[in-house]
CSV table of C-alpha atoms in Angstrom, one decimal:
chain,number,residue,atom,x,y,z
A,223,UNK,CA,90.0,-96.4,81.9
A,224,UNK,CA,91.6,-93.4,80.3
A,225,UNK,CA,88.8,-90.7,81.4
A,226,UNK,CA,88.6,-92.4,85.0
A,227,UNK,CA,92.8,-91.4,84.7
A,228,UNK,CA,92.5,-88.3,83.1
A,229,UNK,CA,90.1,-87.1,85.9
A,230,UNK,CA,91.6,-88.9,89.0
A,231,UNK,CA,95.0,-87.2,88.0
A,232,UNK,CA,93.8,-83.5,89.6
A,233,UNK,CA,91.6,-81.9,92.3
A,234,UNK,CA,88.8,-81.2,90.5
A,235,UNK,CA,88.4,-84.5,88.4
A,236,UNK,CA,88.1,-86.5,91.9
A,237,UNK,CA,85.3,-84.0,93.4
A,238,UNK,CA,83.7,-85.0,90.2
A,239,UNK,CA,83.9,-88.8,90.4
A,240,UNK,CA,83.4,-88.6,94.0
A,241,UNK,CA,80.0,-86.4,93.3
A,242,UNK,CA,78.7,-88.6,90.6
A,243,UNK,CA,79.4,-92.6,91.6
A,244,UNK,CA,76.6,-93.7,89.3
A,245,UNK,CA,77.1,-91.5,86.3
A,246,UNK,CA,81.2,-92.6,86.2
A,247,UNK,CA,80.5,-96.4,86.9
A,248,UNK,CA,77.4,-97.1,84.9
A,249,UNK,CA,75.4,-97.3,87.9
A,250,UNK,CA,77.0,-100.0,89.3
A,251,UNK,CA,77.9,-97.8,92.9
A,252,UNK,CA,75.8,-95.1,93.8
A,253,UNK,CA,76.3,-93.2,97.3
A,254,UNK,CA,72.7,-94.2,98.5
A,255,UNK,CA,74.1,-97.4,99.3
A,256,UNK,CA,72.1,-100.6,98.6
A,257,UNK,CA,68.9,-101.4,98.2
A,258,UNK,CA,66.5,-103.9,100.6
A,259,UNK,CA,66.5,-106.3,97.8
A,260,UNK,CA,70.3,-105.9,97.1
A,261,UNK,CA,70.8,-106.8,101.0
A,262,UNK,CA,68.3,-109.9,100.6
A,263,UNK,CA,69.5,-111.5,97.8
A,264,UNK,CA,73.5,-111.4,98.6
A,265,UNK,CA,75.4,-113.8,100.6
A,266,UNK,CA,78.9,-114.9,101.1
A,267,UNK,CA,80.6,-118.2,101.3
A,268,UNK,CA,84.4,-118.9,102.7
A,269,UNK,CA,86.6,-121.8,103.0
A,270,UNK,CA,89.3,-122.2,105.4
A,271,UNK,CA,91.8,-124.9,106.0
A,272,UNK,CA,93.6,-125.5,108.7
A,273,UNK,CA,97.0,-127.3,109.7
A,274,UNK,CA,98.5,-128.5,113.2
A,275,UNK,CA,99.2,-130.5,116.2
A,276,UNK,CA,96.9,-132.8,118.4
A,277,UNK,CA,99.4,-132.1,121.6
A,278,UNK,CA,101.3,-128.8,121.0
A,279,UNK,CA,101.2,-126.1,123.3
A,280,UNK,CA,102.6,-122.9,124.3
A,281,UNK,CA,105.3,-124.4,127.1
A,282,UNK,CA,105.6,-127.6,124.8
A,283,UNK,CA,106.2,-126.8,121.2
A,284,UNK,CA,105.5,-129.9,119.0
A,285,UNK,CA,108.3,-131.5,116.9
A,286,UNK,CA,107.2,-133.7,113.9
A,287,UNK,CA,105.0,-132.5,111.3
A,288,UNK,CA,101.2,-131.7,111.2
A,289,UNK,CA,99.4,-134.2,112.9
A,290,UNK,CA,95.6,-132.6,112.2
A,291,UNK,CA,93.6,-130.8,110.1
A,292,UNK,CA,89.9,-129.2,109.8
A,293,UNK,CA,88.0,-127.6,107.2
A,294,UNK,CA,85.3,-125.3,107.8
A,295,UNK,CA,82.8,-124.0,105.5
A,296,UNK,CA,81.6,-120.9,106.7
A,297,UNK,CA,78.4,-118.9,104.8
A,298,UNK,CA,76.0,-116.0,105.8
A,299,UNK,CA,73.8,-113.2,104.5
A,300,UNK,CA,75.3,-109.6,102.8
A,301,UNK,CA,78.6,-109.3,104.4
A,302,UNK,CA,78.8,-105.9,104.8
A,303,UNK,CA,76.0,-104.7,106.4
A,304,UNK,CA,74.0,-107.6,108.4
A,305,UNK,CA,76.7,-110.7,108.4
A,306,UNK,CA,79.7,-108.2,110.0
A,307,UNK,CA,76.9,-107.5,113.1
A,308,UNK,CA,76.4,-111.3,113.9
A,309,UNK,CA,79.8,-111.7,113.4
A,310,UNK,CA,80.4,-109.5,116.4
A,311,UNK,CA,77.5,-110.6,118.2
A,312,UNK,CA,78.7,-114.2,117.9
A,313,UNK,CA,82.4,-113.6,119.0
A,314,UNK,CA,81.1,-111.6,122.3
A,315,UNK,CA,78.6,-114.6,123.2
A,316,UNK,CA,81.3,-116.8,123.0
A,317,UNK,CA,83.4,-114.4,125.0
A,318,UNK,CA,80.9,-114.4,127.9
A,319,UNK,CA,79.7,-118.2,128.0
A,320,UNK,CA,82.9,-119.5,127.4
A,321,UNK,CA,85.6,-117.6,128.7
A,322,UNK,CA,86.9,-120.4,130.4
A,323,UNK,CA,88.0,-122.6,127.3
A,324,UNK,CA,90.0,-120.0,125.4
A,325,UNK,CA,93.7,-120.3,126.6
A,326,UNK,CA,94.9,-117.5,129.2
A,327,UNK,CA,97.5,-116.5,126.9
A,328,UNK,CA,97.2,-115.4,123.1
A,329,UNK,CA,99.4,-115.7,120.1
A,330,UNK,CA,100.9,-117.7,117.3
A,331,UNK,CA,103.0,-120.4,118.4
């Protein structure tokens, strides 16, 4: 920690770390980026939970309290590289087949 301070504190100690990823972090980042076998063998996993109302709508805002809920599990290859591309691919195939069954107006309500 203290010579990763020392040298981020001027000009010339970032050029440095910036030059030489691997040397400064053990070779834990390079600037090659990863490997085939790095890409391969990592995947992601996330949770999400969700909260709200059966009947509640935009003209019609509910009431009472939470009346639903869903959780979805949600997992993939490397995020960063191959999972962010289907990501996008997904949402603009949903976009085109079913345009008709997202609401005409957007936002939190």
């Amino acid at each position: 920690g203290a010579l990763f301070n020392a040298l981020s504190g001027s000009g010339w100690g970032r050029a440095l770390l910036l030059r030489q990823p691997a040397l400064f972090t053990l070779g834990a980042f390079s600037d090659e980026g990863p490997s085939e076998e790095r890409l391969a063998a990592t995947s992601w996993k996330s949770v999400f939970f969700g909260r709200g109302w059966s009947d509640a709508t935009p003209d019609s805002p509910p009431s009472a309290s939470f009346d639903r809920a869903a959780t979805v599990l949600v997992s993939g290859p490397e995020p960063g590289y191959i999972a962010t591309a289907l990501m996008f691919l997904s949402m603009a195939r949903f976009i085109k087949e079913e345009r008709r069954r997202l609401p005409l107006v957007g936002g939190v309500f």
